[in-house]
Amino acid sequence: MLITKKAVYKKKKYKLPPSPPKLPFIGNLHQVASLTLHSLRALSMKHGPLMLLHIGQIRTFVVSSAEMAQEILKKQDDIFASRPSVKADNILGYGASNVSFAPYGEYWKRAKKLYIAHLLGPAKVRSFKPAREDQVRFVLEKMRQAQKMSKSVDLTEVFNLFAVGILGRLVSKNFSEEHLVLELTKQGAALYFEFNFEDYFPPLRFLDTFLQYESKLTNISKRCDDLFEKMISDRKNRSAQDDKKHDGDLIGALLSLQENGELDFELTKEHIKAFLLDMFAAGVHTTSRTLEWAMVELMKDHKTMKQIQEQVRKIPIGGRGIITNEDINELTVLKSVIKETLRLHPPGPVAVPHQSTQETCINGYTIPKGSRFLVNIWSINRDPKFWENSDEFRPERFTGNTADFWGNNFQFIPFGAGRRMCPGIHFAMHNIELLLANILYHFDWKLPNGMTTEELDMEYAPGLSVMRNKKLHLVPN
Ligand code: HEM
């Protein structure tokens, strides 16, 4: 039971939450550099669900229980809904004008409202049906070719190309920059987590010159900017040629809003580029990793795989040739599998950092203004208090269980919760459900080269991510 804010705050001032022992000057930086999701959970189990890490000169609190997440993301959401200003955001994110990085305030509120109303809301996502289904057909065709030759498919690559392809198709009918987007988003994410002095030891920022941090950021930012410029100008040229308005795609929708001036802020080209960055950076690897882990887990759980296939193969697809999103409501096992995958391997395992905008108090501890917060979604989703055999893949736990991922059940928050919750849920779920249903409808899957399910790599790559160490190759039958 959490003690209320005001009562304790008066009694004990400046009592900070527990922290692992730190070294002079660098604090806990030496421990943080080698952290994995497992070791971060182990540290929190030792020091508590609200643990303080001194990362260089920056106070960072790690949140690792459902109760604590509810405190940060619901009860005191107004205080914790901002983002820290870090160098990568400022250079890559157009001065933090994308929604993911923008500080909490009027601009962020308006931009997020725009996402929900015009880009990622349920009706808009339904209208993206042709793009989604085109990409599914494209993937199925590739798989059929491999099937004919009894060859394996690199599903890691296929899922990445599918996720980027849908967004690509929504910015341009002839989009062909999938590989460039994948390269830039991967490098940008790596730089976001790379050590630099300005973010962790601000007085020593001059040393960043030796790390070439800024030049690496500027280089990626320039390449992204060139790509977005081209997307926007191609889109404008198309509108001029067709001589009609288009809002059935992402850039078209934004250009229409710009022309109509119906928003409560001036939408500039810089904003449009920042929003495109958000879509590609937040929407690609999250989707592809969920698909990949679902397939990995299903390969080890033959019974559940069969149950999905039995359900999905009962759907009469007729001349359509594919399962559609309208068919998916009946696929209860598929839905449970996706939930269980998001519980066990949430693709954003540690939420984008939050920052407090005023001093406050949690459970008797003082939280200074300007503190950073890392919500450890991965660890929360595996809390044995809420989930039996919490480290095991058991999709049946969601049968008849009303826990959903809409931010109301704090023991299951793959998309976060509260004001900063992911706005891309509809978009992501439509894509994930559609592709998974179709590849399980059309093919049986086996491991290549006599490999056994025990040999499937279940490890994460180093760092705080659920990326797998090895690529997933499977043979479609
Ligand atoms: C399985 C897929 C996805 C998962 C699990 C996921 C998860 C998350 C999480 C955990 C956050 C951070 C919440 C927080 O800071 O507390 C987030 C934020 C965000 N996501 Fe997603 N996401 C997914 C897909 C997408 C897609 C497809 C898009 C857009 C096309 C998207 C756009 C965003 C944006 C813009 C934010 C920032 C929201 C804000 O700061 O207000 N996400 N997502």
XYZ file of C-alpha atoms and ligand atoms in Angstrom:
520
model
C 0.000 0.000 0.000
C 1.521 3.339 -0.987
C 1.563 6.115 1.600
C -0.024 9.332 0.344
C 2.089 12.109 -1.030
C 1.384 14.957 1.361
C 1.405 13.006 4.625
C 4.931 11.690 4.296
C 6.444 14.599 2.486
C 6.053 16.767 5.553
C 7.539 14.209 7.918
C 10.708 13.132 6.102
C 12.336 15.484 3.693
C 15.031 14.493 1.248
C 15.010 10.783 1.900
C 16.025 9.294 -1.427
C 15.111 5.748 -2.558
C 17.669 2.936 -2.159
C 20.562 2.761 -4.553
C 23.325 0.241 -5.308
C 26.739 1.344 -3.943
C 28.263 3.978 -6.200
C 31.783 5.078 -7.074
C 32.985 8.647 -6.592
C 32.274 10.922 -9.546
C 30.931 8.284 -11.985
C 28.238 6.996 -9.606
C 26.700 3.757 -10.955
C 27.831 4.379 -14.528
C 30.190 1.367 -14.499
C 27.228 -0.918 -13.620
C 24.858 0.662 -16.109
C 27.192 0.243 -19.076
C 26.994 -3.549 -18.883
C 23.327 -3.861 -17.866
C 20.995 -6.389 -19.450
C 17.265 -6.752 -18.787
C 18.018 -9.681 -16.479
C 20.693 -7.844 -14.482
C 18.556 -4.707 -14.165
C 15.739 -6.842 -12.754
C 18.184 -8.524 -10.337
C 19.390 -5.098 -9.124
C 15.805 -3.961 -8.538
C 14.958 -7.138 -6.665
C 17.805 -6.305 -4.314
C 17.204 -2.561 -3.930
C 13.466 -2.263 -4.426
C 10.832 -1.355 -7.038
C 11.903 2.294 -6.927
C 15.670 2.231 -7.227
C 17.972 5.184 -7.659
C 20.918 4.985 -10.032
C 23.458 7.782 -10.264
C 24.371 7.718 -13.918
C 27.245 10.168 -13.978
C 25.686 13.340 -12.574
C 22.135 12.345 -13.498
C 19.699 10.951 -10.942
C 17.794 8.152 -12.609
C 15.027 6.195 -10.904
C 14.183 2.704 -12.100
C 10.543 1.661 -11.671
C 10.030 -2.114 -11.490
C 6.644 -2.940 -9.999
C 3.035 -2.527 -11.101
C 2.241 -0.442 -7.993
C 5.131 1.914 -8.621
C 4.248 2.177 -12.329
C 0.690 3.126 -11.331
C 2.084 5.863 -9.106
C 4.256 7.331 -11.884
C 1.997 6.756 -14.895
C -1.405 7.333 -13.323
C -1.597 8.906 -9.868
C 1.180 11.449 -10.465
C 1.188 11.253 -14.257
C 0.995 15.046 -14.563
C 4.339 15.375 -12.746
C 6.150 12.555 -14.595
C 4.905 13.064 -18.153
C 7.856 15.055 -19.449
C 10.992 13.859 -21.222
C 14.588 14.725 -20.377
C 16.336 16.904 -22.928
C 19.184 14.810 -24.299
C 21.594 15.628 -27.052
C 20.409 12.888 -29.436
C 16.803 14.123 -29.246
C 17.804 17.663 -29.947
C 19.847 16.826 -33.023
C 17.902 13.881 -34.465
C 14.419 14.927 -33.363
C 14.311 18.428 -34.898
C 14.887 20.118 -31.554
C 12.692 17.520 -29.804
C 9.662 18.518 -31.870
C 8.607 14.915 -32.478
C 6.003 13.572 -30.060
C 8.274 10.899 -28.535
C 10.891 13.387 -27.358
C 8.912 16.617 -26.890
C 8.778 17.925 -23.311
C 5.345 17.804 -21.688
C 3.399 20.956 -22.532
C 1.011 22.605 -24.978
C 2.992 21.707 -28.102
C 3.247 18.021 -27.157
C -0.492 17.900 -26.303
C -1.474 19.351 -29.663
C 0.889 17.169 -31.653
C -0.265 14.014 -29.872
C -3.880 14.974 -30.467
C -3.016 15.302 -34.158
C -1.546 11.769 -34.174
C -4.703 10.288 -32.695
C -7.153 12.314 -34.790
C -5.371 12.268 -38.150
C -2.650 9.609 -38.339
C -2.992 6.684 -35.944
C -6.574 6.597 -34.605
C -8.803 3.529 -35.224
C -10.678 4.923 -38.254
C -7.489 6.121 -39.909
C -5.785 2.790 -39.297
C -8.752 0.963 -40.860
C -8.357 3.177 -43.915
C -4.800 1.855 -44.364
C -6.243 -1.561 -45.276
C -4.987 -1.543 -48.921
C -1.402 -0.783 -47.877
C -1.473 -3.466 -45.204
C -2.935 -6.106 -47.457
C -0.533 -5.285 -50.315
C 2.377 -5.857 -47.983
C 0.902 -9.124 -46.722
C 0.485 -10.370 -50.310
C 4.057 -9.346 -51.044
C 5.358 -11.327 -48.048
C 3.235 -14.378 -48.899
C 4.571 -14.361 -52.435
C 8.172 -14.374 -51.179
C 7.317 -17.269 -48.906
C 5.689 -19.210 -51.724
C 8.849 -18.858 -53.786
C 10.935 -20.240 -50.890
C 8.372 -23.014 -50.403
C 8.648 -24.086 -54.058
C 12.399 -24.425 -53.690
C 12.168 -25.946 -50.180
C 14.354 -23.093 -48.971
C 14.333 -21.342 -45.601
C 13.143 -17.753 -45.207
C 15.024 -15.163 -43.154
C 12.004 -14.114 -41.103
C 13.952 -11.459 -39.193
C 14.518 -9.678 -42.488
C 11.013 -10.356 -43.822
C 9.356 -8.923 -40.693
C 11.590 -5.839 -40.772
C 10.797 -5.232 -44.433
C 7.082 -5.791 -43.815
C 6.985 -3.259 -40.952
C 8.930 -0.614 -42.833
C 7.097 -1.442 -46.068
C 3.671 -0.586 -44.673
C 4.848 2.809 -43.467
C 6.716 3.270 -46.750
C 3.608 2.463 -48.747
C 1.785 5.096 -46.675
C 4.245 7.802 -47.654
C 4.747 6.856 -51.286
C 3.205 4.352 -53.696
C 6.660 3.601 -55.142
C 8.576 3.493 -51.879
C 11.890 1.656 -52.264
C 14.010 2.934 -49.387
C 13.283 0.065 -46.960
C 16.929 -0.844 -46.430
C 18.009 2.758 -45.921
C 15.277 3.307 -43.308
C 16.276 0.124 -41.485
C 19.925 1.187 -41.455
C 19.173 4.739 -40.251
C 16.727 3.695 -37.516
C 19.182 1.085 -36.231
C 22.096 3.521 -36.155
C 19.962 6.307 -34.662
C 18.746 4.038 -31.829
C 22.324 2.914 -31.084
C 23.492 6.544 -30.917
C 20.605 7.419 -28.620
C 22.047 5.020 -26.038
C 25.716 5.795 -26.704
C 27.665 7.372 -23.870
C 28.414 11.072 -24.184
C 29.632 13.652 -21.673
C 27.014 16.343 -22.325
C 24.168 14.110 -21.138
C 25.856 12.536 -18.114
C 28.605 14.997 -17.053
C 27.408 18.351 -18.441
C 30.461 20.361 -17.272
C 32.694 18.012 -19.294
C 30.736 18.397 -22.530
C 33.848 19.732 -24.304
C 35.233 16.148 -24.193
C 32.509 15.018 -26.627
C 34.687 16.358 -29.442
C 37.025 13.427 -28.824
C 34.144 10.944 -28.998
C 32.900 12.547 -32.225
C 29.417 12.102 -30.773
C 27.999 15.262 -32.266
C 29.405 14.595 -35.719
C 27.954 11.076 -35.710
C 24.545 12.464 -34.748
C 24.745 15.246 -37.312
C 25.625 12.746 -39.999
C 22.616 10.490 -39.297
C 20.364 13.488 -38.896
C 21.413 14.847 -42.294
C 20.766 11.490 -43.999
C 17.320 11.228 -42.360
C 16.521 14.788 -43.304
C 17.452 14.197 -46.972
C 15.186 11.150 -47.013
C 12.221 12.996 -45.458
C 12.726 15.987 -47.778
C 12.546 13.644 -50.743
C 9.428 11.905 -49.417
C 7.663 15.233 -48.934
C 8.647 16.676 -52.284
C 7.664 13.429 -54.110
C 4.315 13.605 -52.365
C 3.791 17.237 -53.326
C 4.699 16.497 -56.953
C 2.194 13.676 -57.012
C -0.538 15.951 -55.661
C 0.289 18.531 -58.333
C 0.146 15.919 -61.099
C -3.053 14.295 -59.865
C -4.498 17.703 -59.126
C -6.420 16.399 -56.162
C -6.076 16.286 -52.413
C -4.874 13.105 -50.762
C -5.302 12.376 -47.160
C -5.348 8.588 -47.444
C -1.677 8.451 -46.555
C 0.568 9.918 -43.886
C 2.248 12.790 -45.715
C -0.910 13.586 -47.690
C -2.866 13.858 -44.432
C -0.252 16.183 -42.956
C -0.052 18.332 -46.096
C -3.849 18.684 -46.140
C -3.806 19.811 -42.508
C -1.057 22.292 -43.334
C -2.998 23.721 -46.262
C -6.304 23.928 -44.423
C -4.732 25.561 -41.391
C -7.353 23.881 -39.227
C -4.934 22.955 -36.437
C -4.368 24.880 -33.245
C -0.661 25.278 -34.100
C 1.259 26.146 -37.233
C 2.332 22.895 -38.884
C 5.684 23.501 -40.578
C 7.722 21.238 -42.826
C 10.093 20.645 -39.884
C 7.162 19.288 -37.890
C 6.166 16.959 -40.706
C 9.724 15.607 -40.862
C 9.818 15.174 -37.086
C 6.530 13.226 -37.238
C 7.871 10.992 -40.015
C 10.868 10.290 -37.825
C 8.522 9.263 -35.015
C 6.599 6.847 -37.219
C 9.664 5.119 -38.633
C 11.725 5.150 -35.420
C 8.916 3.981 -33.117
C 6.907 1.846 -35.514
C 9.275 -0.503 -37.333
C 11.416 -2.561 -34.948
C 8.647 -2.733 -32.328
C 6.375 -4.448 -34.845
C 8.992 -6.741 -36.388
C 10.387 -7.910 -33.028
C 6.922 -8.827 -31.791
C 6.304 -10.898 -34.924
C 9.685 -12.575 -34.603
C 9.265 -13.512 -30.934
C 5.731 -14.784 -31.561
C 7.077 -17.149 -34.226
C 10.025 -18.250 -32.071
C 7.752 -19.045 -29.139
C 5.234 -20.829 -31.377
C 7.968 -23.010 -32.856
C 8.623 -24.224 -29.317
C 4.919 -24.603 -28.509
C 3.608 -26.975 -31.134
C 0.223 -27.401 -29.422
C -0.599 -23.686 -29.506
C 0.634 -23.404 -33.089
C -1.811 -26.148 -34.091
C -4.665 -24.474 -32.192
C -4.127 -21.198 -34.048
C -3.941 -22.988 -37.367
C -7.145 -24.890 -36.682
C -8.972 -21.637 -35.871
C -7.550 -19.615 -38.719
C -8.039 -22.345 -41.341
C -11.745 -22.465 -40.598
C -12.133 -18.958 -42.027
C -13.486 -19.056 -45.591
C -11.147 -16.699 -47.433
C -12.580 -17.427 -50.887
C -11.269 -15.372 -53.776
C -9.663 -12.792 -51.454
C -6.709 -15.107 -51.001
C -5.877 -13.689 -47.569
C -7.261 -13.434 -44.051
C -8.330 -9.830 -43.391
C -8.400 -7.769 -40.186
C -12.196 -8.188 -40.158
C -11.722 -11.968 -39.702
C -9.406 -11.677 -36.752
C -11.856 -11.128 -33.906
C -12.686 -14.834 -34.012
C -9.048 -15.847 -33.603
C -8.917 -16.053 -29.835
C -5.764 -18.170 -29.626
C -3.858 -15.869 -31.969
C -4.869 -12.892 -29.833
C -3.687 -14.618 -26.640
C -0.371 -15.491 -28.306
C 0.249 -11.886 -29.287
C -0.592 -10.686 -25.781
C 1.692 -13.271 -24.210
C 4.487 -12.303 -26.616
C 4.067 -8.638 -25.665
C 4.067 -9.602 -21.980
C 7.214 -11.707 -22.171
C 9.201 -9.807 -24.798
C 7.848 -6.228 -24.905
C 9.729 -4.601 -27.799
C 10.090 -1.354 -25.816
C 11.283 -3.145 -22.657
C 12.269 0.071 -20.912
C 9.934 2.959 -21.769
C 11.327 6.152 -23.282
C 12.749 8.045 -20.252
C 10.270 10.199 -18.316
C 11.252 13.300 -16.342
C 9.653 14.916 -13.298
C 8.685 18.569 -13.632
C 8.409 19.313 -9.921
C 9.614 17.943 -6.614
C 7.323 15.280 -5.220
C 7.126 12.339 -2.892
C 6.565 8.627 -3.499
C 6.052 6.136 -0.725
C 7.986 8.282 1.759
C 10.852 9.110 -0.589
C 11.604 12.553 -1.938
C 11.823 12.776 -5.710
C 13.665 15.918 -6.757
C 12.452 18.009 -9.703
C 14.165 17.104 -12.979
C 14.801 13.431 -12.060
C 14.786 10.846 -14.834
C 12.586 7.783 -14.706
C 13.075 4.480 -16.469
C 9.953 2.319 -16.340
C 11.157 -1.268 -16.614
C 8.193 -2.678 -18.533
C 9.969 -5.982 -19.128
C 10.389 -6.624 -15.422
C 6.873 -5.399 -14.503
C 5.278 -7.693 -17.118
C 7.069 -10.662 -15.501
C 6.190 -9.923 -11.879
C 5.530 -13.322 -10.218
C 3.044 -11.612 -7.889
C 0.678 -11.267 -10.828
C 1.759 -14.004 -13.226
C 2.276 -17.660 -12.384
C 5.519 -19.080 -13.872
C 6.060 -15.557 -15.065
C 9.149 -16.253 -17.187
C 7.377 -18.912 -19.228
C 5.432 -18.535 -22.468
C 1.893 -19.610 -21.601
C -0.619 -17.911 -23.903
C -3.501 -19.800 -22.262
C -3.088 -17.492 -19.235
C -4.960 -14.876 -21.291
C -7.928 -17.153 -21.961
C -10.758 -15.654 -19.954
C -8.323 -13.143 -18.408
C -9.524 -9.600 -18.938
C -6.051 -8.010 -18.525
C -5.547 -5.852 -21.610
C -2.700 -3.677 -22.813
C -4.600 -0.391 -22.899
C -2.832 0.988 -19.848
C -5.406 -0.004 -17.234
C -3.678 -3.100 -15.883
C -0.347 -2.015 -14.540
C 1.027 -5.572 -14.406
C 0.845 -5.660 -18.231
C 1.939 -2.443 -19.927
C 3.787 -3.256 -23.178
C 2.573 0.059 -24.665
C 3.128 2.060 -21.468
C 0.238 3.854 -19.742
C -0.999 7.357 -19.011
C -0.330 10.519 -20.963
C 2.805 9.217 -22.667
C 1.256 5.932 -23.669
C 1.992 4.692 -27.185
C -0.358 6.234 -29.785
C 0.550 3.520 -32.323
C -1.342 0.598 -30.716
C -4.068 0.293 -33.353
C -1.565 0.608 -36.151
C 0.799 -1.974 -34.633
C -1.907 -4.481 -33.672
C -3.562 -4.393 -37.101
C -0.215 -5.115 -38.770
C 0.947 -7.804 -36.346
C -2.362 -9.695 -36.235
C -2.815 -9.582 -39.989
C 0.613 -10.895 -40.923
C 0.743 -13.581 -38.241
C -2.733 -14.885 -39.127
C -1.809 -15.089 -42.796
C 1.550 -16.797 -42.513
C 0.000 -19.377 -40.182
C -2.991 -19.870 -42.483
C -0.917 -20.420 -45.610
C 2.077 -22.361 -44.309
C 3.262 -24.941 -41.840
C 6.675 -24.021 -40.507
C 9.721 -26.079 -39.676
C 13.268 -25.451 -38.549
C 16.009 -25.659 -41.200
C 18.797 -28.234 -41.504
C 17.489 -30.712 -38.964
C 17.701 -28.116 -36.193
C 15.711 -28.944 -33.032
C 13.530 -26.534 -31.059
C 15.976 -26.820 -28.135
C 18.610 -25.268 -30.393
C 16.495 -22.170 -31.057
C 18.298 -19.168 -29.631
C 16.183 -17.554 -26.906
C 18.811 -15.031 -25.755
C 18.653 -11.268 -26.118
C 21.522 -9.337 -27.674
C 23.535 -7.316 -25.084
C 21.941 -4.137 -23.719
C 18.423 -3.224 -22.643
C 16.649 -4.624 -25.684
C 14.719 -7.740 -26.672
C 16.509 -8.031 -29.997
C 17.503 -11.649 -30.601
C 21.145 -12.627 -30.940
C 20.573 -14.600 -34.104
C 18.347 -14.215 -37.129
C 15.301 -16.448 -37.389
C 15.344 -18.768 -40.388
C 12.373 -21.075 -40.930
C 11.191 -23.266 -43.815
C 7.606 -22.764 -45.071
C 5.713 -25.934 -46.059
C 4.247 -3.630 -30.774
C 4.380 -2.372 -31.124
C 4.670 -1.227 -30.187
C 4.956 -1.232 -28.847
C 5.024 -2.423 -27.904
C 5.152 0.157 -28.454
C 5.467 0.565 -27.171
C 5.679 1.887 -26.799
C 6.110 2.315 -25.506
C 6.433 1.388 -24.343
C 6.183 3.664 -25.529
C 6.675 4.590 -24.394
C 5.613 4.918 -23.395
C 6.154 5.818 -22.306
O 7.025 6.638 -22.547
O 5.707 5.682 -21.164
C 5.794 4.107 -26.844
C 5.724 5.426 -27.234
C 5.439 5.824 -28.519
N 5.110 5.018 -29.588
Fe 4.933 3.004 -29.552
N 4.969 0.960 -29.552
C 4.668 0.161 -30.628
C 4.394 0.582 -31.918
C 4.303 1.876 -32.328
C 3.930 2.308 -33.660
C 3.551 1.365 -34.797
C 3.998 3.678 -33.672
C 3.711 4.636 -34.809
C 3.598 4.309 -36.062
C 4.386 4.111 -32.345
C 4.555 5.419 -31.955
C 4.911 5.822 -30.681
C 5.106 7.214 -30.303
C 4.979 8.422 -31.221
C 5.430 7.216 -28.939
C 5.710 8.423 -28.056
C 4.454 8.838 -27.281
C 4.674 10.055 -26.383
O 5.821 10.352 -26.040
O 3.677 10.703 -26.020
N 4.572 2.997 -31.565
N 5.491 2.999 -27.613
